[in-house]
XYZ file of C-alpha atoms in Angstrom:
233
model
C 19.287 -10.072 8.019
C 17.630 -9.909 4.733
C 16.886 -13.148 3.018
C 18.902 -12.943 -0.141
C 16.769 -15.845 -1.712
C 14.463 -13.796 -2.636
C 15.357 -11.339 -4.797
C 15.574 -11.351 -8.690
C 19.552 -11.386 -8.705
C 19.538 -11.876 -12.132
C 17.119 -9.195 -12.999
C 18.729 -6.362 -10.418
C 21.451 -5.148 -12.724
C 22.550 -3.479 -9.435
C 19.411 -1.724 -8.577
C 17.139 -2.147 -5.868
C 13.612 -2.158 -6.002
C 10.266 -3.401 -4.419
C 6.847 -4.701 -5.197
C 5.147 -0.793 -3.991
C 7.790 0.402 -6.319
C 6.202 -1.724 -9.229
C 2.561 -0.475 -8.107
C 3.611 3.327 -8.246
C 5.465 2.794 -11.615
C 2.340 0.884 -12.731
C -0.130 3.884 -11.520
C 2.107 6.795 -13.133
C 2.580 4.791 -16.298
C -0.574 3.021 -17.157
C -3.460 4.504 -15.050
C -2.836 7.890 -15.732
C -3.153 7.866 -19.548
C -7.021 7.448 -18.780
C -9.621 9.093 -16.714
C -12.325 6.525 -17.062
C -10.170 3.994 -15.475
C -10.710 3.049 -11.961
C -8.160 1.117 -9.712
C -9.700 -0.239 -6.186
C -6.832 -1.136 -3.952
C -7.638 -4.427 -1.613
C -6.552 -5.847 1.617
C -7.377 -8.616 4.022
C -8.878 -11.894 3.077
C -10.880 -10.731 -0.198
C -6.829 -9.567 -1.130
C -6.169 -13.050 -0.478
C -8.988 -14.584 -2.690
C -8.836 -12.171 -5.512
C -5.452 -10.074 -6.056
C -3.880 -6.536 -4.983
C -6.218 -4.209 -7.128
C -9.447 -4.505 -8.888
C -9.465 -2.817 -12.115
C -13.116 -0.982 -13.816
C -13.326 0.568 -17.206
C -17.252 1.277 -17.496
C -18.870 -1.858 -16.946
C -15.459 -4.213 -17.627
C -13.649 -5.740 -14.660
C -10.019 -6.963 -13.861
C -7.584 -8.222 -11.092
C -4.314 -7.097 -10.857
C -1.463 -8.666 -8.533
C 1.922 -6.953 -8.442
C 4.759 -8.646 -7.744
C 8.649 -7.221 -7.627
C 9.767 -9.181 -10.540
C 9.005 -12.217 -13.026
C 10.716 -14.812 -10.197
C 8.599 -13.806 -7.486
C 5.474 -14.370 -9.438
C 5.890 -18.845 -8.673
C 4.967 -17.771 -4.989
C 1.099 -17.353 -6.114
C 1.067 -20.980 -6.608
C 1.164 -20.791 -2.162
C -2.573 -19.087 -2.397
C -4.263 -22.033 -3.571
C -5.779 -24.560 -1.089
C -3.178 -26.946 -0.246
C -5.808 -30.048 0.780
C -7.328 -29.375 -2.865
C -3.515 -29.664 -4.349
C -2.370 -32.719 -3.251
C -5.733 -34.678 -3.293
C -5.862 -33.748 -6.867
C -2.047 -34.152 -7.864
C -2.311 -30.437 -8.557
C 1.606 -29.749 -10.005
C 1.002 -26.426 -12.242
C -1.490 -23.328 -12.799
C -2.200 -25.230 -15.882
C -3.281 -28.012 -13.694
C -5.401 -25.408 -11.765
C -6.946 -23.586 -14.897
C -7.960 -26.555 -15.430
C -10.638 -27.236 -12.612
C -11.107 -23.441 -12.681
C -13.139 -23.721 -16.237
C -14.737 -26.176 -14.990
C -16.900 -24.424 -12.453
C -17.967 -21.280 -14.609
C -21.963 -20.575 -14.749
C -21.293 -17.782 -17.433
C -20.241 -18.437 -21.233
C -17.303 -16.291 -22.330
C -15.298 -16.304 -19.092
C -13.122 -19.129 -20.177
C -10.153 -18.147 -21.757
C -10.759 -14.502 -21.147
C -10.281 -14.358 -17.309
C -9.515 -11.061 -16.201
C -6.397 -11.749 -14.386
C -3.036 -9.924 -14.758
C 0.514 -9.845 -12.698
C 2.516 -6.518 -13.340
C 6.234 -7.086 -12.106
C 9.195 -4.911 -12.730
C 12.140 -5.140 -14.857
C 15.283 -2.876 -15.610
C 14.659 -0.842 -18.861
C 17.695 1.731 -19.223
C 17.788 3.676 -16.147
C 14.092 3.106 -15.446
C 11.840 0.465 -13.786
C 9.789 -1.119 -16.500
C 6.253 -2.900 -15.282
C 5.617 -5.764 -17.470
C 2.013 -7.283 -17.816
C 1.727 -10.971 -17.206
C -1.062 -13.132 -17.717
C -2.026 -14.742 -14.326
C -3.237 -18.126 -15.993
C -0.797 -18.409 -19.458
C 2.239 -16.453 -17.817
C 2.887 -14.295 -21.243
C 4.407 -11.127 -21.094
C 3.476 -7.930 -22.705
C 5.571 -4.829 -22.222
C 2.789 -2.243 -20.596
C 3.677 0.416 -22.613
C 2.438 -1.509 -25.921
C -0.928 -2.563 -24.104
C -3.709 0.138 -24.040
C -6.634 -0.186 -21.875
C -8.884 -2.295 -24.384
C -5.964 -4.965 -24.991
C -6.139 -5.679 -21.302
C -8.097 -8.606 -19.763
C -11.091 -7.688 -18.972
C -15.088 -9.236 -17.987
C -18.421 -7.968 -18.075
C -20.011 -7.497 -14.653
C -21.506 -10.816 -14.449
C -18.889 -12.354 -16.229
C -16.622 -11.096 -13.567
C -18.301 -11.954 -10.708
C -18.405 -15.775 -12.141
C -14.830 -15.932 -11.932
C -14.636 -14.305 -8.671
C -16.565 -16.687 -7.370
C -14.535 -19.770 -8.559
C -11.004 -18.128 -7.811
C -11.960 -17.901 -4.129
C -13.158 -21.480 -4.478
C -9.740 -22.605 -4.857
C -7.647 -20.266 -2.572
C -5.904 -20.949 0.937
C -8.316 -19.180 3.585
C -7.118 -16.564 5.233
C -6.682 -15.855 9.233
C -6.265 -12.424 8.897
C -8.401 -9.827 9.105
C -12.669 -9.768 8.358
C -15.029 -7.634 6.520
C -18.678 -6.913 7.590
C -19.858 -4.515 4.907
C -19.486 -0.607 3.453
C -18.328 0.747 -0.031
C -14.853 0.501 -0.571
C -13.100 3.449 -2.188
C -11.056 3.504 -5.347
C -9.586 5.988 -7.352
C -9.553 7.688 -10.998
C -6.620 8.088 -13.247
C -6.483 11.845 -11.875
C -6.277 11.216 -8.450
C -9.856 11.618 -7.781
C -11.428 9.004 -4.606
C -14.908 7.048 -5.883
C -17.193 5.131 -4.770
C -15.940 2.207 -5.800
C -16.972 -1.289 -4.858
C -20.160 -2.503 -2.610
C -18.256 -4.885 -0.606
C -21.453 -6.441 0.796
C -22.388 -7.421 -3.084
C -18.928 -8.842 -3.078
C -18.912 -11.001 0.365
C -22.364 -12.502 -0.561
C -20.530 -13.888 -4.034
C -17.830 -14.925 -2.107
C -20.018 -16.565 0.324
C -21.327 -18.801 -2.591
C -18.250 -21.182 -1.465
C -19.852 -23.002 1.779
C -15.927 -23.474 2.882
C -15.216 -19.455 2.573
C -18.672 -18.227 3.965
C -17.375 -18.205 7.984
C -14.210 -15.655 7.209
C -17.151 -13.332 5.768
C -19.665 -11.737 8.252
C -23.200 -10.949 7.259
C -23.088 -7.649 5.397
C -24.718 -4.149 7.077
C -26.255 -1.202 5.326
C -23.317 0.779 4.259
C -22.573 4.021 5.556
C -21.465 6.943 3.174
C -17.911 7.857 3.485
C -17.213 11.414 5.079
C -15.362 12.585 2.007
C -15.965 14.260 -1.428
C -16.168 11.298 -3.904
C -16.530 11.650 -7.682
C -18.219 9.399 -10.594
C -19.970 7.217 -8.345
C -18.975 3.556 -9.853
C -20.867 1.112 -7.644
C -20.658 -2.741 -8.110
């Protein structure tokens, strides 16, 4: 039996909908209008520590989580390390964005972080993804945000805050990584080489308490298939 609880009621209008249906609307609304924009799809623990999708324009970074509407978005607060919570009185993600800017290495990071939730809402007849910020929670119809209004870091800015989101999430049981290049995609379909995930489990590995979900990395193997506009971390 489905668990009424927890859907939107209020935001249905009589329509049915789901969080992949946000992430296709998102995808044929947003990432199309630009070829130069890269979306990296993530799974597993490092979805865990960072988001749903990592986002590359050039050499500017985001995080995307999607979510099936506004409501559902309170259920990120259940990523964040619980011991952490309560020994600190944690109540809020202002509470957490707190201690977050406190651990950045790089200037420029705080107040910028490159962190977005897309959820859905009725708009007419059509499914409408709104852009939330993951830290403030304000909303900005996609439509009226082009790429360069959108949160985004600089490569080592990125990383920084990479490195202290993981600090504070829940680990993970599921699921390990040892190494490779994971593959992302263009706004015109097009599969690149996207991320070096070894690069990326040594920065996560920076956290002593995170470094045993994360094996060693290897030498990456190139994938068997035809990649364009190589985009490596």
């Amino acid at each position: 039996m489905m668990n009424t609880k927890s859907w939107c009621d209020k935001e249905m209008s009589g329509y049915l909908w789901w969080e992949k249906t946000v992430e296709y609307a998102f995808l044929e609304q947003f990432l199309a209008e630009s070829n130069l924009t890269k979306i990296t799809p993530l799974a597993g623990p490092i979805e865990r520590d960072l988001g749903d999708a990592v986002l590359n324009d050039a050499d500017f970074w985001g995080v995307v989580e999607f979510k099936r509407c506004k409501a559902d978005s309170s259920s990120e607060i259940d990523k964040f390390d619980k011991e952490f919570t309560k020994r600190n009185g944690i109540k809020s993600y202002t509470d957490y964005y707190i201690h977050l800017c406190n651990l950045y290495e790089e200037d420029g990071v705080a107040g910028g972080e490159p962190h977005i939730i897309v959820y859905g809402a009725i708009a007419g007849n059509n499914i409408q993804p709104i852009a939330m910020d993951y830290w403030q929670r304000n909303d900005k119809k996609l439509e009226n945000v082009c790429w360069h209004d959108m949160p985004m870091l600089s490569r080592d800015q990125f990383r920084d805050y990479v490195r202290v989101l993981s600090h504070f999430r829940e680990p993970s049981a599921n699921g390990e990584f040892r190494g490779g290049i994971m593959l992302g995609f263009d706004g015109g379909g097009n599969f690149v080489r996207a991320i070096d995930l070894g690069y990326l489990l040594d920065v996560l590995k920076r956290e002593p308490e995170k470094s045993m979900r994360y094996k060693s990395s290897q030498e990456p193997k190139d994938p068997e298939v035809t990649l364009k506009q190589p985009w490596e971390w």
